[in-house]
GROMACS .gro file of C-alpha atoms in nm:
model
  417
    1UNK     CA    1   0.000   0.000   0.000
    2UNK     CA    2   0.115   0.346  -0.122
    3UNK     CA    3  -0.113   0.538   0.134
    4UNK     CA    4  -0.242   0.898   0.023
    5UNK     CA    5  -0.101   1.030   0.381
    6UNK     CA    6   0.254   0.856   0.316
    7UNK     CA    7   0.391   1.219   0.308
    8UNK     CA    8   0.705   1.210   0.535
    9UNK     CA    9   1.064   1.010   0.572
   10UNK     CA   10   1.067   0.788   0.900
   11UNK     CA   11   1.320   1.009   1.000
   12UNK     CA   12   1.094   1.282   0.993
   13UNK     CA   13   0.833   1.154   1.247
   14UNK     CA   14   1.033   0.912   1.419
   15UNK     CA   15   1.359   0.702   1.552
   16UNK     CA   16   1.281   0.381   1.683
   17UNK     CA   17   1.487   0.117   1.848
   18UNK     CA   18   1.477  -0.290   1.784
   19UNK     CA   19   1.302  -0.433   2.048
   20UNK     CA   20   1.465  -0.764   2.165
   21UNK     CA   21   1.227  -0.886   2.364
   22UNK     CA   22   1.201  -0.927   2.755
   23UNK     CA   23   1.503  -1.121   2.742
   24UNK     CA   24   1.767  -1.053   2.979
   25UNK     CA   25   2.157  -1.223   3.030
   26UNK     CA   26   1.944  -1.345   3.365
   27UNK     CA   27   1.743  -1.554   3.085
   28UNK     CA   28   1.863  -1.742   2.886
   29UNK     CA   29   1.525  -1.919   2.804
   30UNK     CA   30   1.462  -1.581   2.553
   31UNK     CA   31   1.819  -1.541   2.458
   32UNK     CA   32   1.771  -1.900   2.282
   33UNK     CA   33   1.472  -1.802   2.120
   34UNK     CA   34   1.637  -1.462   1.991
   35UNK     CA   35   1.926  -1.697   1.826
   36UNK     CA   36   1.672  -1.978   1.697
   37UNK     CA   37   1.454  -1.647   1.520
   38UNK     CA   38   1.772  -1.526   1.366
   39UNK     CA   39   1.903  -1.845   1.258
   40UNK     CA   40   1.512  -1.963   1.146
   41UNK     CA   41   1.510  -1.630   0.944
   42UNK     CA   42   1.857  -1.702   0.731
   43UNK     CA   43   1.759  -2.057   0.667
   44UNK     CA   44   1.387  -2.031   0.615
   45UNK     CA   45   1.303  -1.895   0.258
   46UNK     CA   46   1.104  -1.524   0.369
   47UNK     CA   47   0.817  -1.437   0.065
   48UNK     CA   48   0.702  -1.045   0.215
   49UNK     CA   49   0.372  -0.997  -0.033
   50UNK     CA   50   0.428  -0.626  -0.053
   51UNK     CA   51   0.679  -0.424  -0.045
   52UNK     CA   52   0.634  -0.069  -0.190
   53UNK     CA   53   1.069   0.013  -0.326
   54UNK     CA   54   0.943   0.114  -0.695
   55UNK     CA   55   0.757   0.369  -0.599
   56UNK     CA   56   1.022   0.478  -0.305
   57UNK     CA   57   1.294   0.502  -0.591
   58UNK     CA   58   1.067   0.658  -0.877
   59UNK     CA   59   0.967   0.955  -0.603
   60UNK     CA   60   1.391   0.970  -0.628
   61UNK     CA   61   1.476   1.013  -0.981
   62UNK     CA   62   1.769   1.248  -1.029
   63UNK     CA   63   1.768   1.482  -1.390
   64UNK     CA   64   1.866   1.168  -1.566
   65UNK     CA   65   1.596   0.961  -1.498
   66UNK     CA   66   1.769   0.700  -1.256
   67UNK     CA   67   1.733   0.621  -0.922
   68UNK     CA   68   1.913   0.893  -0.696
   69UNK     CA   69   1.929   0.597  -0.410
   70UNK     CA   70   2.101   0.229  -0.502
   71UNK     CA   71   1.913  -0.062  -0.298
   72UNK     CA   72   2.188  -0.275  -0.385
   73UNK     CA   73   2.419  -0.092  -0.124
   74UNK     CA   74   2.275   0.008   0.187
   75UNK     CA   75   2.057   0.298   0.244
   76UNK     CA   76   2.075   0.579   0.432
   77UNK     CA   77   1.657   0.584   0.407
   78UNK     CA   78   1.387   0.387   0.302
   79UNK     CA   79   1.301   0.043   0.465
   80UNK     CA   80   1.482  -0.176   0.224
   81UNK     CA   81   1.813  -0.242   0.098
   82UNK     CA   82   2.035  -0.556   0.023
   83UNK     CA   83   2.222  -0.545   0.268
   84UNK     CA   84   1.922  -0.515   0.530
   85UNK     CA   85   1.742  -0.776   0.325
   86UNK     CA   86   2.051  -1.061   0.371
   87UNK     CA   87   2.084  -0.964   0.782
   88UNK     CA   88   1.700  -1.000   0.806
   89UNK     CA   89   1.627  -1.326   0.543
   90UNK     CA   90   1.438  -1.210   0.304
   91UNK     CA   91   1.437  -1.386  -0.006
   92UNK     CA   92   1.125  -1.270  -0.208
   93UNK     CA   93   0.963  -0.930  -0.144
   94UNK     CA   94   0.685  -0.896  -0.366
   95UNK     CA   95   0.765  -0.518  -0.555
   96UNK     CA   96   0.475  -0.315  -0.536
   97UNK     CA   97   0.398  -0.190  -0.870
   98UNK     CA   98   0.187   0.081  -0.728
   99UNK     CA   99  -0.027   0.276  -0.928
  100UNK     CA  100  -0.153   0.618  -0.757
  101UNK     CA  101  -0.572   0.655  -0.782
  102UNK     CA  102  -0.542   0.993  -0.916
  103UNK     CA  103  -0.403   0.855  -1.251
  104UNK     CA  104  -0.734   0.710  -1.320
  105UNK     CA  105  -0.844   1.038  -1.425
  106UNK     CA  106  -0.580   1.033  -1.753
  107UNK     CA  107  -0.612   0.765  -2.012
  108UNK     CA  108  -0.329   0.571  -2.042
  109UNK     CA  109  -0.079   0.704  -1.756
  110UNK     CA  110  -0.203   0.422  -1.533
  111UNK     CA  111  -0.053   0.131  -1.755
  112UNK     CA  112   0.251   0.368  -1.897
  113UNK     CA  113   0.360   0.383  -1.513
  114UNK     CA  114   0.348   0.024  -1.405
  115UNK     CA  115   0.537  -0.030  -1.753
  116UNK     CA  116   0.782   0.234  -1.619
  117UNK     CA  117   0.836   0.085  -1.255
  118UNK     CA  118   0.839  -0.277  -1.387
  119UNK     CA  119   1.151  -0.167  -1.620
  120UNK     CA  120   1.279   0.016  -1.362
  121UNK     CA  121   1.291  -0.307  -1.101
  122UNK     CA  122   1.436  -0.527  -1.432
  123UNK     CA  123   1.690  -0.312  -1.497
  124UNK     CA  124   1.835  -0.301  -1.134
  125UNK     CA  125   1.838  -0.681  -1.140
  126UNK     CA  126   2.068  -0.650  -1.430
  127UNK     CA  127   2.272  -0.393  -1.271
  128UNK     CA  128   2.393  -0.626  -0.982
  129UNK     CA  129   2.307  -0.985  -1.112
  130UNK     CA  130   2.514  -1.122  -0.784
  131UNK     CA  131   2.278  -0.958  -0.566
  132UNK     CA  132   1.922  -0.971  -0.733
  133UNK     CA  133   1.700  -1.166  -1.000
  134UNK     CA  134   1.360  -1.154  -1.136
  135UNK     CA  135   1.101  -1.443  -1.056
  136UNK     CA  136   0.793  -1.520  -1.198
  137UNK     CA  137   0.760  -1.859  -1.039
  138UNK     CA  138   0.846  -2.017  -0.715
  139UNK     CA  139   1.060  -2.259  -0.891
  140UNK     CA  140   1.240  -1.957  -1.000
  141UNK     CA  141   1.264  -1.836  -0.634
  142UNK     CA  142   1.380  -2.105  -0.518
  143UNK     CA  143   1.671  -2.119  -0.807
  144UNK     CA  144   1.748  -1.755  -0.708
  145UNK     CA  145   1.759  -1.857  -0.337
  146UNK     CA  146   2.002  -2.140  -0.371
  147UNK     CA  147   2.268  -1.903  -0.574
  148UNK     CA  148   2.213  -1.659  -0.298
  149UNK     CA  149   2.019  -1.358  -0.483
  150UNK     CA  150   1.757  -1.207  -0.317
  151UNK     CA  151   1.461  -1.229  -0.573
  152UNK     CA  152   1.225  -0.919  -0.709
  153UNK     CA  153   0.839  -1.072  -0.751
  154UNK     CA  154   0.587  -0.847  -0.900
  155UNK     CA  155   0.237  -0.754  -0.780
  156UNK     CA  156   0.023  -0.445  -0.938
  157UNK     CA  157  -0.127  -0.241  -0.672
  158UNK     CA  158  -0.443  -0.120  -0.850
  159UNK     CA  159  -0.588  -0.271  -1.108
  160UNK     CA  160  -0.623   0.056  -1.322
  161UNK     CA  161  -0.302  -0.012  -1.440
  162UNK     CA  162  -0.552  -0.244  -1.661
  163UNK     CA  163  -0.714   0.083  -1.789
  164UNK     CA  164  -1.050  -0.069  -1.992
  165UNK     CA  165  -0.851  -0.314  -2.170
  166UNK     CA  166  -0.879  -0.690  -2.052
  167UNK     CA  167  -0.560  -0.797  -2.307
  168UNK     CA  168  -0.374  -0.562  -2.033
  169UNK     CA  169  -0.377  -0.837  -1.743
  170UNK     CA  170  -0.246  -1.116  -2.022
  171UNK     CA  171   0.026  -0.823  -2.128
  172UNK     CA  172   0.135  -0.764  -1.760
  173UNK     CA  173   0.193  -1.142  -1.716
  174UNK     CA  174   0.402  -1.170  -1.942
  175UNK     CA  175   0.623  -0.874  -1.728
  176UNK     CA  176   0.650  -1.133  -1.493
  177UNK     CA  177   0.342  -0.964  -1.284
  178UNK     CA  178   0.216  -1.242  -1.029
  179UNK     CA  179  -0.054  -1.067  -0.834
  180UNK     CA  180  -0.299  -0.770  -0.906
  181UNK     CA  181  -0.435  -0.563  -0.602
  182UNK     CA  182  -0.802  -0.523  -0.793
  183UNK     CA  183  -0.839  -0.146  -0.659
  184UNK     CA  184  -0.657   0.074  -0.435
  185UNK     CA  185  -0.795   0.410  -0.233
  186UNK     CA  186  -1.082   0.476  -0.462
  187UNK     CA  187  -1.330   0.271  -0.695
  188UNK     CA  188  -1.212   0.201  -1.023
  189UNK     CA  189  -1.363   0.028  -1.308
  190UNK     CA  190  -1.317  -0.324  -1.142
  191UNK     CA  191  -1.402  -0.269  -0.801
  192UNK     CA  192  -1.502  -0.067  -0.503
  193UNK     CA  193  -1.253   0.028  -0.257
  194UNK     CA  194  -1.247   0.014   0.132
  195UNK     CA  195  -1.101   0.346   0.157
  196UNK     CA  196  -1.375   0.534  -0.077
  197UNK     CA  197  -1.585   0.558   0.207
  198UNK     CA  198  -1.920   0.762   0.020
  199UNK     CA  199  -2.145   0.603  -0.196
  200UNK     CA  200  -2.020   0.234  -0.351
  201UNK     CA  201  -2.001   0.256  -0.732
  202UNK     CA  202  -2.065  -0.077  -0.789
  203UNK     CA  203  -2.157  -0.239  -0.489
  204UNK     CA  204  -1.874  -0.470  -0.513
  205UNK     CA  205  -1.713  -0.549  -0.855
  206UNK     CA  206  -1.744  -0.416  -1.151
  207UNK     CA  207  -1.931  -0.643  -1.446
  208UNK     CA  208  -1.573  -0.535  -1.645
  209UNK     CA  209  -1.399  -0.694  -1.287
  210UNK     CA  210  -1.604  -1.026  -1.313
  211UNK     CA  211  -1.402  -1.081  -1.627
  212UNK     CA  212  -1.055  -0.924  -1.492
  213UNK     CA  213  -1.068  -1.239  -1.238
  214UNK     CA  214  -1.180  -1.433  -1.476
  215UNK     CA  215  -0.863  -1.344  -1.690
  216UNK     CA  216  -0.625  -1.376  -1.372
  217UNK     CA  217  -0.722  -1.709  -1.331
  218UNK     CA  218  -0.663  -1.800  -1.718
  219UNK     CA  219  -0.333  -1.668  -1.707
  220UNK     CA  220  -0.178  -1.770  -1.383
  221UNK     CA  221  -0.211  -1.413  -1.186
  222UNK     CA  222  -0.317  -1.402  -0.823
  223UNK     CA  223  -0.617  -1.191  -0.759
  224UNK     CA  224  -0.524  -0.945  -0.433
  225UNK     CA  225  -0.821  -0.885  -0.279
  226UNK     CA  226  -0.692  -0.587  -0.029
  227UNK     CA  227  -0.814  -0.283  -0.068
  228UNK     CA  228  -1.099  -0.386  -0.192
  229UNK     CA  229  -1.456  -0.319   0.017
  230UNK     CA  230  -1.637  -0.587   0.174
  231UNK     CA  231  -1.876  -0.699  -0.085
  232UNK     CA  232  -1.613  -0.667  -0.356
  233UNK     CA  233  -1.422  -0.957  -0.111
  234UNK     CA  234  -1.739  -1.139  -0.110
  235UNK     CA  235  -1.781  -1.132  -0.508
  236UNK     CA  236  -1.467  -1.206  -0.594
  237UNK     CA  237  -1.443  -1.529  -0.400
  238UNK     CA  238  -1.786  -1.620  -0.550
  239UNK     CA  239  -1.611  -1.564  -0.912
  240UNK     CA  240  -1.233  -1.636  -0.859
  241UNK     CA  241  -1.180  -2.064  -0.928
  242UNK     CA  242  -0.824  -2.057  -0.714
  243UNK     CA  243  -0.763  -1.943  -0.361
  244UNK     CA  244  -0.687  -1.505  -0.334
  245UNK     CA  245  -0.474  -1.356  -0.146
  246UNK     CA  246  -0.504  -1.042   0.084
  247UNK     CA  247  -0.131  -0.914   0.010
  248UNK     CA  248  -0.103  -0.684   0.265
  249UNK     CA  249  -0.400  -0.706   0.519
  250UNK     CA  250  -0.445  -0.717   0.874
  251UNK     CA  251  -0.759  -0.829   1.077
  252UNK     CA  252  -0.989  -0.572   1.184
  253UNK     CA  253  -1.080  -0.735   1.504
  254UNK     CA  254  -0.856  -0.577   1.670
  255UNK     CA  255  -0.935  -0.236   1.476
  256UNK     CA  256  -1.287  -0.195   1.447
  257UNK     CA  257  -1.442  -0.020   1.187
  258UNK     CA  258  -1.136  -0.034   0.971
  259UNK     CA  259  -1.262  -0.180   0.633
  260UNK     CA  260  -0.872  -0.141   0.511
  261UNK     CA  261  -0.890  -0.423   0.769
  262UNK     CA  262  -0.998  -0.748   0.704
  263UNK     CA  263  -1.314  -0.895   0.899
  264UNK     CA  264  -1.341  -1.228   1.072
  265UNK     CA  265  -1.615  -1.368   0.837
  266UNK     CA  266  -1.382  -1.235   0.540
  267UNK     CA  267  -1.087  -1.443   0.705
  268UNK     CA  268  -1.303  -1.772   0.694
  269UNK     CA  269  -1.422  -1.673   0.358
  270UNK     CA  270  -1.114  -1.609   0.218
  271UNK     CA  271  -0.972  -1.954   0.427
  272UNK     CA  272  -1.252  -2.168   0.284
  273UNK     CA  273  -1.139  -2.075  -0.066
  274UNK     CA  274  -0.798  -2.193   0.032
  275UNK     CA  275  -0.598  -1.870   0.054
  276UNK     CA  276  -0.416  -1.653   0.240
  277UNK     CA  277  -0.395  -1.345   0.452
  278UNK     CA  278  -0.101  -1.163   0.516
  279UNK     CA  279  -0.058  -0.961   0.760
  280UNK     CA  280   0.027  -0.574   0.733
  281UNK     CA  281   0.301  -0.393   0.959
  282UNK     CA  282   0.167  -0.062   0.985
  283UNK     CA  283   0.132   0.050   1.327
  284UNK     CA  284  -0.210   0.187   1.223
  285UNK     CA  285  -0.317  -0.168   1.087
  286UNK     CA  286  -0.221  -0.335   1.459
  287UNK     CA  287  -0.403  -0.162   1.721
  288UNK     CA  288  -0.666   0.082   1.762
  289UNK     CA  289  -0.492   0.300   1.994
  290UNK     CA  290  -0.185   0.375   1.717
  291UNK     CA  291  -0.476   0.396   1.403
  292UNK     CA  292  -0.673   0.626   1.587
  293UNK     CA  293  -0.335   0.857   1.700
  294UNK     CA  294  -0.204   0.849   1.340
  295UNK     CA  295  -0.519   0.894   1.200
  296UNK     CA  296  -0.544   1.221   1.387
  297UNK     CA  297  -0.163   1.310   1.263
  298UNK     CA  298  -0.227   1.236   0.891
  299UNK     CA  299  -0.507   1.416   0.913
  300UNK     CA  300  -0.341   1.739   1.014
  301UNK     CA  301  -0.041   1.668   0.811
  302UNK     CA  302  -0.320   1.663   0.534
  303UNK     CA  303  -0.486   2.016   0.644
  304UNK     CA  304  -0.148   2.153   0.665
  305UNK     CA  305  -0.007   2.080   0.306
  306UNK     CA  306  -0.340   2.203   0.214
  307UNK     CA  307  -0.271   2.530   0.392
  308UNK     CA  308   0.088   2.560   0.282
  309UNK     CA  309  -0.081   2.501  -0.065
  310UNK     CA  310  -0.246   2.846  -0.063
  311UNK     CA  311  -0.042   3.074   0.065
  312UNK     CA  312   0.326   2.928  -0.066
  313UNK     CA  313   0.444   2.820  -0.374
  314UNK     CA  314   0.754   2.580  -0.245
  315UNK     CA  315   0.702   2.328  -0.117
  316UNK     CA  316   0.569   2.278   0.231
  317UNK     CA  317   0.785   2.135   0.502
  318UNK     CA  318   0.576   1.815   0.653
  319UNK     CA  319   0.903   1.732   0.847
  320UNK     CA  320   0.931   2.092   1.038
  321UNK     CA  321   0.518   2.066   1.084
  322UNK     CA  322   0.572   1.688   1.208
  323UNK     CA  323   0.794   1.779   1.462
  324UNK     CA  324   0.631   2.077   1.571
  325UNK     CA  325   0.323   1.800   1.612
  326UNK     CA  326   0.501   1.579   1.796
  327UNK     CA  327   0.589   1.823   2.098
  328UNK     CA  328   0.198   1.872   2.162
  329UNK     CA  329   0.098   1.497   2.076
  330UNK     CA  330   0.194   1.226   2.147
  331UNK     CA  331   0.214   0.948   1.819
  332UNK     CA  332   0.150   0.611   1.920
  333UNK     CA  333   0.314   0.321   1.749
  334UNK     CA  334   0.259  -0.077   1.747
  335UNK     CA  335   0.552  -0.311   1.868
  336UNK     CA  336   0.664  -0.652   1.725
  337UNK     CA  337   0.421  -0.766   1.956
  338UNK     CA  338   0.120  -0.689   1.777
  339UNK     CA  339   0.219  -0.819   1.461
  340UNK     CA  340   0.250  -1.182   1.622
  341UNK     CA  341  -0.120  -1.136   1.741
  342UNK     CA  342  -0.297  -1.080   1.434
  343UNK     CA  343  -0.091  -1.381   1.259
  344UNK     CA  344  -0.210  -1.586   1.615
  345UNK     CA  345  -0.591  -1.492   1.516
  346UNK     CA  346  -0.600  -1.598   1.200
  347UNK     CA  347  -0.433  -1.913   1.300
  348UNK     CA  348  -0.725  -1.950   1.557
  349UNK     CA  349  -0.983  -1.903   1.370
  350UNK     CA  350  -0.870  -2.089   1.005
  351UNK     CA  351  -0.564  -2.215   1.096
  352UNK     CA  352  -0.167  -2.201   1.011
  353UNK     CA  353  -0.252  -2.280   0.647
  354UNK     CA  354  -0.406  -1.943   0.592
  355UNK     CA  355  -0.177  -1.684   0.720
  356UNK     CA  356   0.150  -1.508   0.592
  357UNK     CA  357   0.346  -1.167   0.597
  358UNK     CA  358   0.267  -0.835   0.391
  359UNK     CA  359   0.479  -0.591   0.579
  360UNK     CA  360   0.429  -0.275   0.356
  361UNK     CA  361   0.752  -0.165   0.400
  362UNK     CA  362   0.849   0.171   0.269
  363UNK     CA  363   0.448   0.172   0.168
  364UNK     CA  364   0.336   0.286   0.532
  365UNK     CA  365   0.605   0.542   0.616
  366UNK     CA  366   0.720   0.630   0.997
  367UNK     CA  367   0.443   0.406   1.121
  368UNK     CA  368   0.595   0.083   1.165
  369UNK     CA  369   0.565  -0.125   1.457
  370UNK     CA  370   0.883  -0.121   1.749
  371UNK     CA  371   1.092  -0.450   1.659
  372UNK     CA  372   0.978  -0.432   1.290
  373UNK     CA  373   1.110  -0.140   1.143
  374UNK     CA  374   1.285  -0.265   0.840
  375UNK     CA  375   1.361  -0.560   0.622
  376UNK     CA  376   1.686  -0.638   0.881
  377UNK     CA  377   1.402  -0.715   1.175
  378UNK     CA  378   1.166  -1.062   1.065
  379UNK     CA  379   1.408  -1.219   1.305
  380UNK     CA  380   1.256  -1.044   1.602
  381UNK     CA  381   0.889  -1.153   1.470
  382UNK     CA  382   1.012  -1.511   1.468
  383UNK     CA  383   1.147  -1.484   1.816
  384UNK     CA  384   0.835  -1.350   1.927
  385UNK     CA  385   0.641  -1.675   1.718
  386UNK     CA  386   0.873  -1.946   1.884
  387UNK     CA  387   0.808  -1.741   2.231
  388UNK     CA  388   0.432  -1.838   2.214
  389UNK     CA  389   0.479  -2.201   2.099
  390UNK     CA  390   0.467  -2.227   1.711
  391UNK     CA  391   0.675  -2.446   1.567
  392UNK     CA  392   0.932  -2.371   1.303
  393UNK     CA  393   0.738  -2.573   1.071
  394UNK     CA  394   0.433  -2.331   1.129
  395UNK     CA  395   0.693  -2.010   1.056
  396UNK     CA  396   0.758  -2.162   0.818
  397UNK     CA  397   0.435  -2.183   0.626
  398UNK     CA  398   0.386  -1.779   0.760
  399UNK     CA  399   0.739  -1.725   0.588
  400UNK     CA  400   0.647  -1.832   0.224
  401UNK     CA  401   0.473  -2.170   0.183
  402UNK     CA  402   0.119  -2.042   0.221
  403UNK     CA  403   0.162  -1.790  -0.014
  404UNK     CA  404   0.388  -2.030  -0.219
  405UNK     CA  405   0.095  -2.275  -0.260
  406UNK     CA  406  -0.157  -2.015  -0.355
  407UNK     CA  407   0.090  -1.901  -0.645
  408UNK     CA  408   0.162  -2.287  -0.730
  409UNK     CA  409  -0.192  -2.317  -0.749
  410UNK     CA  410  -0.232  -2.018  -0.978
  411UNK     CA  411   0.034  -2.122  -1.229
  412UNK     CA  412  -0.148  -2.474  -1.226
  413UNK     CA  413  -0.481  -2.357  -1.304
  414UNK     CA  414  -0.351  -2.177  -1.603
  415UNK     CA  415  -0.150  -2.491  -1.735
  416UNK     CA  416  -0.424  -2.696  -1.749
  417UNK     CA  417  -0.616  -2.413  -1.950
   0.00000   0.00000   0.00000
């Protein structure tokens, strides 16, 4: 997720420090789960279903048209890097080809800009082919794994990048796309969205998005079904024939009223179709307390840009007005913590089979949870796993084999087409 309030650095709002757990050199008991999380993390393979870099590195071009930051070295900002990717584990973050909703109004710039990102993600893969390599398969992943490369999936968030043409979704397969996220922060021509809170323009999906799913299925692409509003959940597990995913969702039970969220009767839904929801990062995804504090802070950052907007040309400085905030309010955060419940509810109610990790990093800004602040930090979330009693063959499942059988499944259906 790209959110519309994703305004500042995480430098800006906020420095946070890895928590490590109660742990003390008085207790060993933790200290051994602290080493079997790290050592879980480097030997596990880690899939992440969203992770927003493109869009990080296109708001950094420099006047030549490249990157101004290189994610093959490490980074001074951002929430991912190589270098942070091989200390954390991670061996396939999905790329968020992220598609603002605002292009929707502009024929064409929708698809010319997931086009644009795609080639931009290729063409770093090429630039350090020791370090990185595209997959379109798990097989592939698992190739890329073994020789040590940390490999670049690809999942469109918003399926305008579509525009009205169904030949589009066979067209971005063949980019090596793997997952479409139907709709993002406002109803498009496939489907409502959670976040377009007025009136519903089609009351789920769109008669165009019963044959966009339709198409996804034929050709061996997920369908992403966050984002999208409740109904639209419902219809597309009535129409989808292979489990969905929910890339980058978290459960709204402990946030209610949150449709971003997803529900409990969603969960099973989604469950009973065989697929997989994977849990968001974003402090305001967790717990109520931190969504309703940053809800209140994006919504004056929002007022405040608007403000700036009128009276100066420049523009306005959301870091200066942040901190400014921050000595009158206080910004609550999440902690590793809180992560590790909302994978232990869906695991209650549907089981371990049903459950994996969308972090949203560098999609969600300076709102990420203490403990899981970067791509350097799943170890802490495993620590926190084997604390409460799930095995490492349950992690391991969260880590990349739910979403790895959902995305087996997907390329199978299309074979036998």
């Amino acid at each position: 997720m790209r959110p519309t309030h994703a305004l500042v650095s995480l430098a800006a709002l906020t420095t946070l420090s890895c928590a490590h757990g109660p742990g003390s050199p008085g207790k060993p008991a933790t200290e051994d789960f602290a080493a079997r999380g790290r050592a879980l993390a480097q030997r596990l393979i880690i899939a992440d279903g969203h992770v927003d870099v493109p869009y990080r590195l296109q708001e950094t071009l420099g006047p030549d048209g490249e990157p101004t930051e290189d994610i093959s070295q490490r980074t001074a900002g951002g929430d991912f890097d190589y270098p942070r990717a091989v200390e954390g584990g991670l061996d396939v973050p999905f790329m968020s080809i992220y598609i603002p909703a605002a292009l929707q109004e502009k024929p064409g710039a929708s698809k010319q800009l997931a086009d644009s990102l795609i080639d931009m993600m290729e063409k770093i893969a090429r630039k350090a082919p020791e370090k990185f390599a595209m997959a379109s398969s798990v097989e592939e992943v698992q190739r890329n794994t073994q020789a040590g490369k940390v490999s670049f999936a690809l999942g469109i968030e918003n399926g305008s990048a579509l525009e009205d043409s169904l030949a589009n979704v066979a067209h971005f397969q063949r980019r090596g796309v793997r997952y479409i996220t139907l709709t993002h922060s406002k109803d498009n021509l496939i489907s409502d969205a959670s976040f377009n809170s007025g009136k519903r323009t089609w009351n789920g999906i769109s008669p165009f998005g019963r044959q966009v799913v339709a198409e996804m299925n034929r050709v061996g692409i997920m369908v992403d079904v966050a984002h999208l509003s409740d109904d639209a959940i419902r219809q597309v597990l009535e129409v989808s024939q292979v489990p969905v995913i929910a890339s980058h969702s978290s459960c709204r039970h402990f946030t209610p009223g949150f449709e971003r969220n997803i529900s409990d009767e969603l969960i099973r839904a989604v469950a009973a179709k065989g697929g997989v929801v994977m849990i968001n990062f974003g402090s305001g995804f967790l717990t109520q307390e931190a969504n309703v504090s940053l809800e209140k802070l994006h919504k004056a950052i929002e007022a405040f840009v608007e403000s700036q907007r009128a009276t100066n040309p420049g523009p306005p400085d959301v870091a200066g007005f942040i901190k400014s905030y921050r000595l009158e309010h206080t910004v609550t955060l999440a902690r590793v913590e809180d992560v590790a419940d909302h994978i232990e509810h869906v695991v209650k109610l549907v089981g371990i089979d049903h459950v994996g990790l969308g972090s949203d990093f560098d999609g969600v800004g300076p709102t990420l949870p203490t403990g899981l602040q970067d791509v350097s930090q799943y170890p802490n979330l495993f620590r926190v796993l084997l604390e409460r009693g799930l095995s490492e063959a349950d992690i391991e499942k969260i880590a990349s084999g739910n979403v790895f059988r959902v995305w087996r499944q997907a390329a199978a259906h299309a074979a036998s087409k």
